[in-house]
Short mmCIF file of C-alpha atoms in Angstrom, two decimals:
data_model
loop_
_atom_site.label_atom_id
_atom_site.label_comp_id
_atom_site.label_asym_id
_atom_site.label_seq_id
_atom_site.Cartn_x
_atom_site.Cartn_y
_atom_site.Cartn_z
CA UNK A 1 21.96 -7.41 3.82
CA UNK A 2 22.48 -3.87 4.67
CA UNK A 3 19.49 -2.07 3.99
CA UNK A 4 16.08 -3.04 2.82
CA UNK A 5 15.06 -1.79 -0.56
CA UNK A 6 11.13 -3.03 -1.01
CA UNK A 7 8.60 -2.12 -3.72
CA UNK A 8 4.65 -3.29 -3.06
CA UNK A 9 2.07 -3.62 -5.56
CA UNK A 10 -1.24 -2.48 -3.89
CA UNK A 11 -4.85 -3.19 -4.73
CA UNK A 12 -7.98 -4.06 -2.75
CA UNK A 13 -8.00 -7.70 -3.69
CA UNK A 14 -4.21 -8.83 -3.48
CA UNK A 15 -1.03 -7.33 -2.14
CA UNK A 16 2.49 -8.20 -3.80
CA UNK A 17 5.91 -7.08 -2.01
CA UNK A 18 9.13 -7.93 -3.18
CA UNK A 19 12.35 -6.96 -1.60
CA UNK A 20 15.68 -6.31 -4.32
CA UNK A 21 17.91 -9.53 -3.88
CA UNK A 22 15.25 -11.78 -2.55
CA UNK A 23 14.02 -14.44 -5.30
CA UNK A 24 10.76 -14.90 -3.50
CA UNK A 25 8.27 -12.48 -3.41
CA UNK A 26 5.01 -11.91 -0.66
CA UNK A 27 1.51 -12.45 -2.24
CA UNK A 28 -1.31 -12.27 -0.34
CA UNK A 29 -5.10 -11.09 -0.12
CA UNK A 30 -5.35 -7.69 0.47
CA UNK A 31 -7.58 -8.16 4.26
CA UNK A 32 -7.52 -7.52 7.78
CA UNK A 33 -8.69 -9.83 10.86
CA UNK A 34 -9.43 -8.98 14.60
CA UNK A 35 -10.23 -11.64 16.79
CA UNK A 36 -13.39 -11.03 18.68
CA UNK A 37 -11.67 -11.58 22.22
CA UNK A 38 -8.63 -9.62 21.78
CA UNK A 39 -7.21 -6.93 19.85
CA UNK A 40 -4.70 -9.39 17.48
CA UNK A 41 -4.59 -8.66 13.84
CA UNK A 42 -3.67 -11.04 10.84
CA UNK A 43 -3.55 -10.31 7.38
CA UNK A 44 -3.88 -12.36 4.14
CA UNK A 45 -4.36 -16.05 4.40
CA UNK A 46 -4.28 -15.85 8.19
CA UNK A 47 -7.27 -13.44 8.20
CA UNK A 48 -9.51 -15.68 6.45
CA UNK A 49 -8.08 -19.19 8.56
CA UNK A 50 -9.16 -16.99 11.77
CA UNK A 51 -12.82 -15.62 10.01
CA UNK A 52 -13.72 -19.27 8.59
CA UNK A 53 -13.12 -21.04 12.36
CA UNK A 54 -15.67 -18.21 13.82
CA UNK A 55 -12.92 -16.28 15.92
CA UNK A 56 -12.29 -13.30 14.03
CA UNK A 57 -14.18 -10.76 11.74
CA UNK A 58 -12.09 -9.65 8.48
CA UNK A 59 -12.32 -6.59 6.33
CA UNK A 60 -12.15 -6.24 2.70
CA UNK A 61 -11.45 -3.62 0.23
CA UNK A 62 -9.34 -1.82 2.20
CA UNK A 63 -8.07 0.90 -0.25
CA UNK A 64 -11.54 1.56 -1.46
CA UNK A 65 -12.42 1.51 2.31
CA UNK A 66 -9.53 4.13 3.37
CA UNK A 67 -10.28 6.45 0.17
CA UNK A 68 -14.07 6.72 0.66
CA UNK A 69 -13.37 7.59 4.68
CA UNK A 70 -15.04 4.47 5.32
CA UNK A 71 -15.56 2.92 8.84
CA UNK A 72 -15.66 -0.90 10.19
CA UNK A 73 -17.21 -2.10 13.28
CA UNK A 74 -15.54 -5.17 15.00
CA UNK A 75 -16.74 -6.21 18.54
CA UNK A 76 -18.41 -2.53 19.02
CA UNK A 77 -15.60 -0.84 18.11
CA UNK A 78 -15.22 1.44 15.07
CA UNK A 79 -12.26 1.74 13.37
CA UNK A 80 -11.32 4.15 10.52
CA UNK A 81 -10.34 2.99 6.57
CA UNK A 82 -7.40 4.72 7.30
CA UNK A 83 -6.22 3.36 10.26
CA UNK A 84 -7.14 -0.33 8.77
CA UNK A 85 -4.75 0.36 5.93
CA UNK A 86 -2.26 1.16 7.80
CA UNK A 87 -2.16 -1.63 10.76
CA UNK A 88 -2.50 -3.92 7.70
CA UNK A 89 0.71 -2.23 6.13
CA UNK A 90 2.50 -2.61 9.75
CA UNK A 91 1.40 -6.40 9.38
CA UNK A 92 3.35 -6.73 6.11
CA UNK A 93 6.24 -4.95 7.22
CA UNK A 94 6.22 -7.12 10.22
CA UNK A 95 6.63 -9.98 7.55
CA UNK A 96 9.34 -8.80 5.67
CA UNK A 97 11.14 -7.51 8.62
CA UNK A 98 10.52 -10.91 10.36
CA UNK A 99 13.20 -12.25 7.75
CA UNK A 100 15.24 -9.21 7.82
CA UNK A 101 15.83 -8.46 11.50
CA UNK A 102 17.19 -5.26 12.36
CA UNK A 103 17.80 -3.93 8.46
CA UNK A 104 16.50 -1.07 8.27
CA UNK A 105 14.42 0.09 4.95
CA UNK A 106 16.07 2.57 3.10
CA UNK A 107 13.42 3.19 0.22
CA UNK A 108 10.08 2.29 -0.31
CA UNK A 109 8.18 2.55 -3.81
CA UNK A 110 4.55 2.05 -3.80
CA UNK A 111 2.79 0.76 -6.88
CA UNK A 112 -0.80 1.62 -7.31
CA UNK A 113 -3.44 1.22 -10.37
CA UNK A 114 -5.44 4.40 -9.69
CA UNK A 115 -3.12 7.41 -8.58
CA UNK A 116 -5.45 9.61 -6.10
CA UNK A 117 -3.95 12.16 -4.46
CA UNK A 118 -6.02 11.37 -1.24
CA UNK A 119 -5.37 8.09 -1.12
CA UNK A 120 -1.57 8.65 -2.16
CA UNK A 121 -1.24 11.10 1.15
CA UNK A 122 -2.88 8.28 3.58
CA UNK A 123 -0.21 5.89 2.56
CA UNK A 124 2.78 7.83 2.73
CA UNK A 125 0.74 9.00 6.06
CA UNK A 126 1.01 5.40 7.30
CA UNK A 127 4.43 4.78 5.79
CA UNK A 128 5.82 7.33 7.97
CA UNK A 129 4.19 6.23 11.07
CA UNK A 130 5.97 2.48 10.02
CA UNK A 131 9.12 4.73 10.61
CA UNK A 132 10.22 5.23 6.95
CA UNK A 133 11.48 9.15 6.43
CA UNK A 134 8.55 10.61 3.65
CA UNK A 135 11.38 11.16 1.19
CA UNK A 136 12.35 7.81 0.69
CA UNK A 137 8.43 7.02 0.36
CA UNK A 138 7.13 7.25 -3.11
CA UNK A 139 3.80 6.17 -4.93
CA UNK A 140 3.98 5.05 -8.55
CA UNK A 141 1.72 3.92 -10.95
CA UNK A 142 1.33 0.26 -12.45
CA UNK A 143 2.39 1.01 -16.07
CA UNK A 144 5.78 3.05 -14.35
CA UNK A 145 6.82 -0.21 -12.65
CA UNK A 146 6.26 -2.24 -15.64
CA UNK A 147 8.66 0.23 -17.49
CA UNK A 148 11.34 0.00 -14.57
CA UNK A 149 11.23 -3.93 -14.77
CA UNK A 150 11.02 -4.27 -18.36
CA UNK A 151 14.36 -1.84 -18.78
CA UNK A 152 16.31 -3.40 -16.08
CA UNK A 153 16.58 -6.54 -18.21
CA UNK A 154 18.65 -7.02 -21.32
CA UNK A 155 18.43 -4.30 -23.39
CA UNK A 156 17.80 -7.08 -26.43
CA UNK A 157 14.54 -7.43 -24.11
CA UNK A 158 13.21 -3.95 -24.59
CA UNK A 159 15.19 -2.87 -27.74
CA UNK A 160 12.22 -2.72 -29.94
CA UNK A 161 8.54 -2.81 -29.09
CA UNK A 162 7.26 -4.52 -25.67
CA UNK A 163 3.63 -6.15 -25.04
CA UNK A 164 2.50 -7.48 -21.65
CA UNK A 165 -1.05 -8.84 -20.48
CA UNK A 166 -1.93 -8.61 -16.55
CA UNK A 167 -4.52 -11.09 -15.50
CA UNK A 168 -6.06 -11.02 -12.20
CA UNK A 169 -9.62 -11.42 -10.15
CA UNK A 170 -9.92 -7.34 -10.73
CA UNK A 171 -9.28 -7.14 -14.27
CA UNK A 172 -7.61 -7.75 -17.30
CA UNK A 173 -5.16 -5.28 -18.78
CA UNK A 174 -2.75 -4.96 -21.79
CA UNK A 175 0.38 -2.71 -21.49
CA UNK A 176 2.50 -1.40 -24.40
CA UNK A 177 5.98 0.19 -24.04
CA UNK A 178 8.12 1.77 -26.76
CA UNK A 179 11.93 2.96 -26.35
CA UNK A 180 12.67 5.76 -28.75
CA UNK A 181 15.81 7.55 -29.22
CA UNK A 182 15.38 11.52 -29.42
CA UNK A 183 18.77 14.09 -29.98
CA UNK A 184 19.60 14.43 -26.42
CA UNK A 185 18.00 11.75 -24.39
CA UNK A 186 15.87 8.16 -24.69
CA UNK A 187 12.24 8.66 -24.21
CA UNK A 188 10.37 5.43 -22.75
CA UNK A 189 6.55 6.10 -23.77
CA UNK A 190 4.06 3.06 -22.27
CA UNK A 191 0.43 3.03 -22.35
CA UNK A 192 -2.16 0.79 -20.48
CA UNK A 193 -5.90 0.05 -21.54
CA UNK A 194 -8.27 -1.98 -19.62
CA UNK A 195 -9.80 -4.77 -21.24
CA UNK A 196 -13.86 -4.91 -21.30
CA UNK A 197 -13.14 -8.82 -22.07
CA UNK A 198 -12.25 -9.05 -18.17
CA UNK A 199 -13.38 -12.49 -16.59
CA UNK A 200 -13.35 -13.73 -12.29
CA UNK A 201 -10.41 -16.27 -12.31
CA UNK A 202 -12.71 -18.70 -10.76
CA UNK A 203 -13.80 -19.51 -14.50
CA UNK A 204 -10.41 -21.27 -14.60
CA UNK A 205 -11.33 -23.89 -11.88
CA UNK A 206 -13.53 -26.11 -14.48
CA UNK A 207 -12.42 -27.22 -17.75
CA UNK A 208 -15.11 -25.29 -20.04
CA UNK A 209 -14.29 -22.04 -18.36
CA UNK A 210 -11.04 -22.53 -19.15
CA UNK A 211 -11.44 -22.79 -22.65
CA UNK A 212 -14.35 -19.77 -22.69
CA UNK A 213 -10.91 -17.74 -20.73
CA UNK A 214 -8.20 -19.34 -23.27
CA UNK A 215 -10.36 -18.30 -26.53
CA UNK A 216 -11.23 -14.18 -24.89
CA UNK A 217 -7.21 -14.20 -24.37
CA UNK A 218 -6.45 -15.20 -27.98
CA UNK A 219 -8.74 -12.67 -28.99
CA UNK A 220 -6.92 -10.49 -27.11
CA UNK A 221 -4.12 -11.33 -28.44
CA UNK A 222 -4.78 -10.99 -31.68
CA UNK A 223 -6.01 -7.09 -31.44
CA UNK A 224 -3.37 -6.52 -29.90
CA UNK A 225 -0.29 -8.85 -31.17
CA UNK A 226 -1.33 -9.02 -34.86
CA UNK A 227 1.24 -7.32 -37.66
CA UNK A 228 3.46 -5.96 -34.91
CA UNK A 229 6.93 -6.78 -34.16
CA UNK A 230 7.83 -7.04 -30.55
CA UNK A 231 11.38 -7.44 -28.79
CA UNK A 232 9.22 -9.36 -25.82
CA UNK A 233 5.79 -10.05 -24.28
CA UNK A 234 5.22 -10.44 -20.59
CA UNK A 235 3.11 -11.73 -18.87
CA UNK A 236 2.23 -11.11 -15.15
CA UNK A 237 -0.82 -10.94 -12.18
CA UNK A 238 -2.57 -14.32 -10.62
CA UNK A 239 -3.69 -15.56 -13.55
CA UNK A 240 -0.74 -16.04 -15.23
CA UNK A 241 0.87 -17.84 -12.05
CA UNK A 242 0.10 -21.13 -14.07
CA UNK A 243 -0.11 -21.08 -18.02
CA UNK A 244 -1.37 -24.53 -18.60
CA UNK A 245 -4.93 -23.36 -18.64
CA UNK A 246 -4.37 -21.05 -21.84
CA UNK A 247 -2.85 -23.66 -24.19
CA UNK A 248 -3.77 -21.83 -27.36
CA UNK A 249 -2.98 -18.03 -26.21
CA UNK A 250 0.55 -19.38 -24.90
CA UNK A 251 0.86 -20.80 -28.72
CA UNK A 252 0.02 -17.87 -30.38
CA UNK A 253 1.85 -15.27 -27.85
CA UNK A 254 5.03 -18.20 -28.09
CA UNK A 255 5.05 -17.86 -32.08
CA UNK A 256 8.15 -15.97 -33.00
CA UNK A 257 8.34 -14.08 -29.80
CA UNK A 258 10.51 -13.72 -26.49
CA UNK A 259 8.14 -14.29 -23.86
CA UNK A 260 8.40 -13.91 -19.80
CA UNK A 261 6.19 -15.03 -17.46
CA UNK A 262 6.86 -12.74 -14.03
CA UNK A 263 3.15 -13.07 -12.03
CA UNK A 264 5.05 -10.13 -9.66
CA UNK A 265 5.93 -8.18 -11.75
CA UNK A 266 4.80 -4.93 -10.51
CA UNK A 267 6.11 -4.95 -7.08
CA UNK A 268 9.85 -6.57 -8.24
CA UNK A 269 9.11 -3.17 -10.70
CA UNK A 270 8.74 -0.92 -8.01
CA UNK A 271 11.91 -2.46 -6.24
CA UNK A 272 13.79 -1.64 -9.39
CA UNK A 273 12.58 1.63 -8.90
CA UNK A 274 13.32 2.48 -5.13
CA UNK A 275 16.98 0.91 -5.83
CA UNK A 276 17.72 3.73 -8.11
CA UNK A 277 16.26 6.32 -5.65
CA UNK A 278 19.56 5.26 -4.00
CA UNK A 279 21.86 6.02 -6.56
CA UNK A 280 23.45 9.84 -6.97
CA UNK A 281 23.04 9.49 -10.93
CA UNK A 282 20.30 7.03 -12.78
CA UNK A 283 20.47 3.77 -13.79
CA UNK A 284 17.78 4.63 -16.49
CA UNK A 285 18.79 7.49 -18.46
CA UNK A 286 15.21 8.39 -20.21
CA UNK A 287 12.59 10.56 -20.10
CA UNK A 288 9.67 8.37 -18.81
CA UNK A 289 5.98 9.50 -20.10
CA UNK A 290 3.19 7.00 -18.85
CA UNK A 291 0.49 6.99 -16.08
CA UNK A 292 1.42 9.11 -13.13
CA UNK A 293 4.22 11.09 -15.45
CA UNK A 294 4.02 14.27 -16.76
CA UNK A 295 3.78 14.62 -20.23
CA UNK A 296 4.64 18.20 -20.82
CA UNK A 297 7.05 20.61 -19.50
CA UNK A 298 5.94 23.88 -17.99
CA UNK A 299 8.20 26.97 -18.21
CA UNK A 300 8.89 30.55 -17.59
CA UNK A 301 10.53 32.85 -19.54
CA UNK A 302 12.91 34.96 -17.43
CA UNK A 303 15.75 37.69 -17.44
CA UNK A 304 19.11 36.29 -16.22
CA UNK A 305 22.68 38.61 -16.67
CA UNK A 306 20.62 40.33 -19.51
CA UNK A 307 19.48 37.05 -21.06
CA UNK A 308 16.56 35.97 -21.82
CA UNK A 309 16.35 32.23 -20.31
CA UNK A 310 13.38 29.46 -19.66
CA UNK A 311 13.60 28.06 -16.36
CA UNK A 312 11.78 24.68 -16.32
CA UNK A 313 9.22 24.64 -13.19
CA UNK A 314 7.89 21.27 -13.93
CA UNK A 315 9.71 18.45 -16.79
CA UNK A 316 7.97 16.11 -18.48
CA UNK A 317 9.05 12.42 -16.93
CA UNK A 318 8.56 13.92 -13.66
CA UNK A 319 6.23 12.38 -11.32
CA UNK A 320 3.25 15.08 -10.77
CA UNK A 321 2.65 13.98 -7.47
CA UNK A 322 5.88 15.29 -6.62
CA UNK A 323 6.68 17.52 -8.39
CA UNK A 324 6.68 20.95 -7.02
CA UNK A 325 8.70 24.08 -7.38
CA UNK A 326 8.93 27.88 -6.23
CA UNK A 327 10.52 30.86 -7.83
CA UNK A 328 10.31 34.10 -7.05
CA UNK A 329 10.71 36.99 -9.75
CA UNK A 330 10.94 40.97 -9.95
CA UNK A 331 8.32 42.14 -12.22
CA UNK A 332 9.45 44.12 -15.09
CA UNK A 333 6.55 46.29 -16.83
CA UNK A 334 4.11 43.84 -16.98
CA UNK A 335 0.72 42.60 -14.89
CA UNK A 336 0.47 39.08 -15.89
CA UNK A 337 2.99 36.08 -15.64
CA UNK A 338 3.23 33.96 -18.55
CA UNK A 339 4.30 30.19 -18.49
CA UNK A 340 4.84 28.50 -21.58
CA UNK A 341 3.44 24.32 -21.77
CA UNK A 342 5.38 22.51 -24.46
CA UNK A 343 4.00 18.95 -24.66
CA UNK A 344 7.02 16.16 -24.77
CA UNK A 345 6.01 14.43 -27.58
CA UNK A 346 4.87 17.05 -29.96
CA UNK A 347 6.73 20.48 -29.35
CA UNK A 348 5.21 22.14 -32.17
CA UNK A 349 1.72 22.55 -29.81
CA UNK A 350 3.13 24.70 -26.98
CA UNK A 351 1.31 26.97 -25.52
CA UNK A 352 1.15 30.23 -23.46
CA UNK A 353 -1.02 30.41 -20.37
CA UNK A 354 -1.05 34.07 -18.86
CA UNK A 355 -2.52 34.56 -15.37
CA UNK A 356 -3.45 38.36 -14.83
CA UNK A 357 -2.48 39.70 -11.29
CA UNK A 358 -5.43 41.40 -10.37
CA UNK A 359 -5.90 42.72 -7.20
CA UNK A 360 -2.05 43.12 -6.53
CA UNK A 361 -0.69 46.66 -5.52
CA UNK A 362 0.22 49.13 -8.45
CA UNK A 363 4.07 50.09 -7.80
CA UNK A 364 6.85 51.83 -9.87
CA UNK A 365 8.56 49.18 -12.36
CA UNK A 366 10.49 46.61 -10.78
CA UNK A 367 9.38 47.16 -7.40
CA UNK A 368 7.48 44.23 -7.10
CA UNK A 369 8.32 40.59 -6.02
CA UNK A 370 6.20 37.99 -6.53
CA UNK A 371 6.46 34.09 -5.58
CA UNK A 372 5.05 31.67 -7.72
CA UNK A 373 4.53 27.81 -6.75
CA UNK A 374 3.45 25.19 -8.72
CA UNK A 375 2.31 21.60 -7.79
CA UNK A 376 -0.29 19.15 -9.69
CA UNK A 377 -3.48 17.66 -8.60
CA UNK A 378 -3.05 15.07 -11.11
CA UNK A 379 -1.23 14.32 -13.94
CA UNK A 380 -3.21 16.82 -16.47
CA UNK A 381 -3.93 19.50 -13.52
CA UNK A 382 -1.31 22.13 -12.70
CA UNK A 383 -2.22 24.45 -9.68
CA UNK A 384 -0.51 27.64 -9.81
CA UNK A 385 -0.13 30.11 -6.74
CA UNK A 386 1.15 33.17 -6.56
CA UNK A 387 2.16 35.98 -3.92
CA UNK A 388 3.02 39.31 -3.03
CA UNK A 389 5.73 39.79 -1.69
CA UNK A 390 6.58 43.54 -1.77
CA UNK A 391 10.22 45.23 -2.23
CA UNK A 392 12.26 44.99 0.72
CA UNK A 393 11.04 48.17 3.53
CA UNK A 394 10.39 50.49 0.59
CA UNK A 395 7.09 48.75 -0.35
CA UNK A 396 5.95 46.15 2.22
CA UNK A 397 4.49 42.81 1.27
CA UNK A 398 0.88 42.53 1.10
CA UNK A 399 -1.66 39.44 1.60
CA UNK A 400 -2.30 40.09 -2.35
CA UNK A 401 -2.61 36.23 -3.94
CA UNK A 402 -3.75 34.44 -6.45
CA UNK A 403 -4.31 30.50 -7.54
CA UNK A 404 -5.49 29.21 -10.48
CA UNK A 405 -5.62 25.88 -11.89
CA UNK A 406 -4.27 25.25 -15.23
CA UNK A 407 -4.44 22.27 -17.60
CA UNK A 408 -1.88 20.91 -18.91
#
């Protein structure tokens, strides 16, 4: 293997890591332990082992701790949550690199349940510290990893509707994917729903608890699968590492449907996504509309060689976290910037947002150049910054600037 293509699914309870081309995945609790007597660190099951024998102090819920800037004190030393999360990732990478010595990491995709910018920034910083260049680090949603995993399969697997149940200690979720053909390109539309019927996997340890869990899943299956035609149904998560505890649900879901069980689906989907970044031309020629992706295109009308054209500042299907653009224009008898927001699934609902250039200097027509920078705070909130750039030596630039948040 010349280079490592890595997908990691991170949550507060368990972490799953996959290397493209490797059959097995790493599945371990998201916990870290430091020995009491010296600064030796252990993660996963090893962390529990040293804690149980009284040699170490364990810290769990590492993502939540980092997100709220929390700390943990071990042997009178206070450690920040972000530092502990970075140390956890370092030890995880040590495990991976131990099997692939001297093989560099070419691409890393991290899958998250909750796409919060603060946590995403922290994870990118941690991965950079481990020696991976920022341009090769990507944070995506679990829903997007579901899409990439399914679309990496044979076409007959995803040619129609695809459903998936994800069961873990944290939650029970249902995902659904539909690929539609457009006039120019295919669109993959995926949605997820957290189900209130979630239960602790500890109940599966007793026959009565397993029967109760089986009934819960059957009720969910009846609600989501009944009266629908599916190309396939997937089962993922720790809860489906074995399926013999849910005979009625398995009988229900397998009735005239193809069913695939893949406990590490999110990590494997992240690895498929990581591999695609290495290709000059994508192997997945579709617009992906799901959590973590923009649902609308943001454009601006400009004159180019005496012709009006729409320039896209952000496109539907782009990652909101990575979508950034900068455009410089010369104002032509206008005192505001107009942006058009067009929903991908319903173009007729497009709308125009006008941002007045309040506080900008008054100059003769076509002698004011402005710089327009667009980024996103989340998939529904766009931040626009407009700055006066002047017009050469005749009209020097000023400090005039406007920043406005726009719902998309």
